[in-house]
Amino acid sequence: MQSELSIVWIYPDLLSTYGDQGNVLVLEQRARARGIVTRTVHVRSSDPVPRDGHIYLIGGGEDRPQILGAERLRRDGGLHAAIERGAALLAVCAGYQIMGSVFGGEEGQPVPGIGLLDISSGRGERRSVGELAGEVDPALGLPMLTGFENHMGVTRLGPGVRPLSRTVVGTGNGDGTEGCYAGKVIGTYLHGPALARNPALADLLLSSIVGQLPPIDDSWYQRLRDERLAAVLPR
Ligand code: GLN
């Protein structure tokens, strides 16, 4: 296990909608509950992305900050270097789209992504707003995903990634799936924030770096999940 777990929060000044910063807090809290010392670095878009972090997080945002964020990340190169070194990444919504080869700009124009995931996004016909629930890829062994989505984008998955879940409620990628993953890189449309609504996803990220984790008291998380899932799932 690492002596200190380094969490990197990318571009909070550009990309952090609907409480995405909560993902950082959940990772910190769940690591510390296991006795893991954490250090969090907030990387503003004017600063270089450190290459030696363990878990990277990037959030959602409006179209223009998304374009700016993609340009800066591409020019910086630090995130690519970190992933090549074995770091994990959770990318949400705008951040998720940025990880692909291309996404739709504010007029629907194609904007290059940074190519960390084999996906391509464009602008859909209408905005997808609301609760989402999805059955997670059985290979990951996680309970149902729950979250909130608000995006115009639709995302096509290439053969280099697997869908994170199959949607039961909501739009996600737009083809009956939601999000995707490849190795330690996870992309999702889910806000809420995603890790507060899905603590097992937080533990998946943590354990991809530090190994097996002992269980902790999840009763507050469970109450939130029960309440949100009961609100959307058919009885
Ligand atoms: N601008 C992107 C879209 O509408 C991402 C939105 C978001 O991050 N919530 O698809």
Tab-separated table of C-alpha atoms in Angstrom, residues 135-217:
chain	number	residue	atom	x	y	z
A	135	GLU	CA	-27.177	-2.064	-13.699
A	136	VAL	CA	-23.386	-2.157	-13.499
A	137	ASP	CA	-21.283	-4.432	-15.711
A	138	PRO	CA	-21.280	-7.720	-13.713
A	139	ALA	CA	-17.495	-7.933	-14.193
A	140	LEU	CA	-17.154	-5.043	-11.718
A	141	GLY	CA	-19.348	-6.562	-8.998
A	142	LEU	CA	-20.981	-3.270	-7.959
A	143	PRO	CA	-24.578	-2.575	-6.934
A	144	MET	CA	-26.927	-0.482	-9.096
A	145	LEU	CA	-25.593	2.955	-10.046
A	146	THR	CA	-27.656	5.974	-9.076
A	147	GLY	CA	-27.117	9.606	-10.028
A	148	PHE	CA	-28.351	12.726	-11.730
A	149	GLU	CA	-27.675	13.642	-15.353
A	150	ASN	CA	-27.907	16.951	-17.220
A	151	HIS	CA	-26.295	16.984	-20.650
A	152	MET	CA	-26.898	17.462	-24.364
A	153	GLY	CA	-24.139	15.096	-25.369
A	154	VAL	CA	-24.545	11.533	-26.580
A	155	THR	CA	-21.581	9.181	-26.509
A	156	ARG	CA	-20.626	6.261	-28.755
A	157	LEU	CA	-18.407	3.585	-27.215
A	158	GLY	CA	-15.604	2.012	-29.253
A	159	PRO	CA	-14.235	-1.521	-28.818
A	160	GLY	CA	-11.528	-0.298	-26.436
A	161	VAL	CA	-13.963	0.383	-23.582
A	162	ARG	CA	-16.795	-1.443	-21.799
A	163	PRO	CA	-20.043	0.185	-20.725
A	164	LEU	CA	-20.085	0.964	-17.011
A	165	SER	CA	-23.774	0.136	-16.726
A	166	ARG	CA	-26.995	-0.592	-18.640
A	167	THR	CA	-29.524	2.131	-17.969
A	168	VAL	CA	-32.736	1.212	-16.180
A	169	VAL	CA	-33.862	4.844	-15.875
A	170	GLY	CA	-32.340	7.791	-17.746
A	171	THR	CA	-30.316	8.397	-20.910
A	172	GLY	CA	-26.597	8.063	-20.165
A	173	ASN	CA	-24.632	7.481	-23.379
A	174	GLY	CA	-27.903	7.469	-25.338
A	175	ASP	CA	-27.781	3.831	-26.491
A	176	GLY	CA	-29.068	2.053	-23.388
A	177	THR	CA	-25.703	2.202	-21.639
A	178	GLU	CA	-24.205	4.678	-19.174
A	179	GLY	CA	-20.568	5.649	-18.879
A	180	CYS	CA	-17.660	3.349	-19.661
A	181	TYR	CA	-14.370	2.077	-18.307
A	182	ALA	CA	-11.034	0.842	-19.537
A	183	GLY	CA	-8.500	-0.310	-16.965
A	184	LYS	CA	-8.489	2.250	-14.148
A	185	VAL	CA	-10.131	4.989	-16.215
A	186	ILE	CA	-13.851	5.419	-15.533
A	187	GLY	CA	-16.167	7.861	-17.295
A	188	THR	CA	-19.766	8.590	-16.328
A	189	TYR	CA	-22.530	11.106	-16.927
A	190	LEU	CA	-23.514	10.882	-13.270
A	191	HIS	CA	-23.539	13.828	-10.912
A	192	GLY	CA	-25.052	13.730	-7.499
A	193	PRO	CA	-22.116	13.615	-6.730
A	194	ALA	CA	-21.483	10.181	-8.238
A	195	LEU	CA	-19.309	8.838	-5.424
A	196	ALA	CA	-21.668	9.945	-2.626
A	197	ARG	CA	-24.474	8.149	-4.410
A	198	ASN	CA	-22.259	5.140	-5.248
A	199	PRO	CA	-19.692	4.515	-2.507
A	200	ALA	CA	-18.812	1.150	-4.079
A	201	LEU	CA	-17.521	3.086	-7.095
A	202	ALA	CA	-15.330	5.158	-4.768
A	203	ASP	CA	-13.969	1.942	-3.256
A	204	LEU	CA	-13.313	0.523	-6.725
A	205	LEU	CA	-11.114	3.535	-7.484
A	206	LEU	CA	-9.372	3.349	-4.116
A	207	SER	CA	-8.751	-0.384	-4.277
A	208	SER	CA	-7.353	-0.084	-7.815
A	209	ILE	CA	-4.474	1.797	-6.168
A	210	VAL	CA	-4.182	0.491	-2.604
A	211	GLY	CA	-5.554	-3.048	-2.921
A	212	GLN	CA	-8.322	-4.689	-0.907
A	213	LEU	CA	-10.208	-2.470	1.534
A	214	PRO	CA	-11.926	-3.435	4.791
A	215	PRO	CA	-15.670	-2.636	4.924
A	216	ILE	CA	-16.764	0.538	6.737
A	217	ASP	CA	-20.095	1.816	8.034
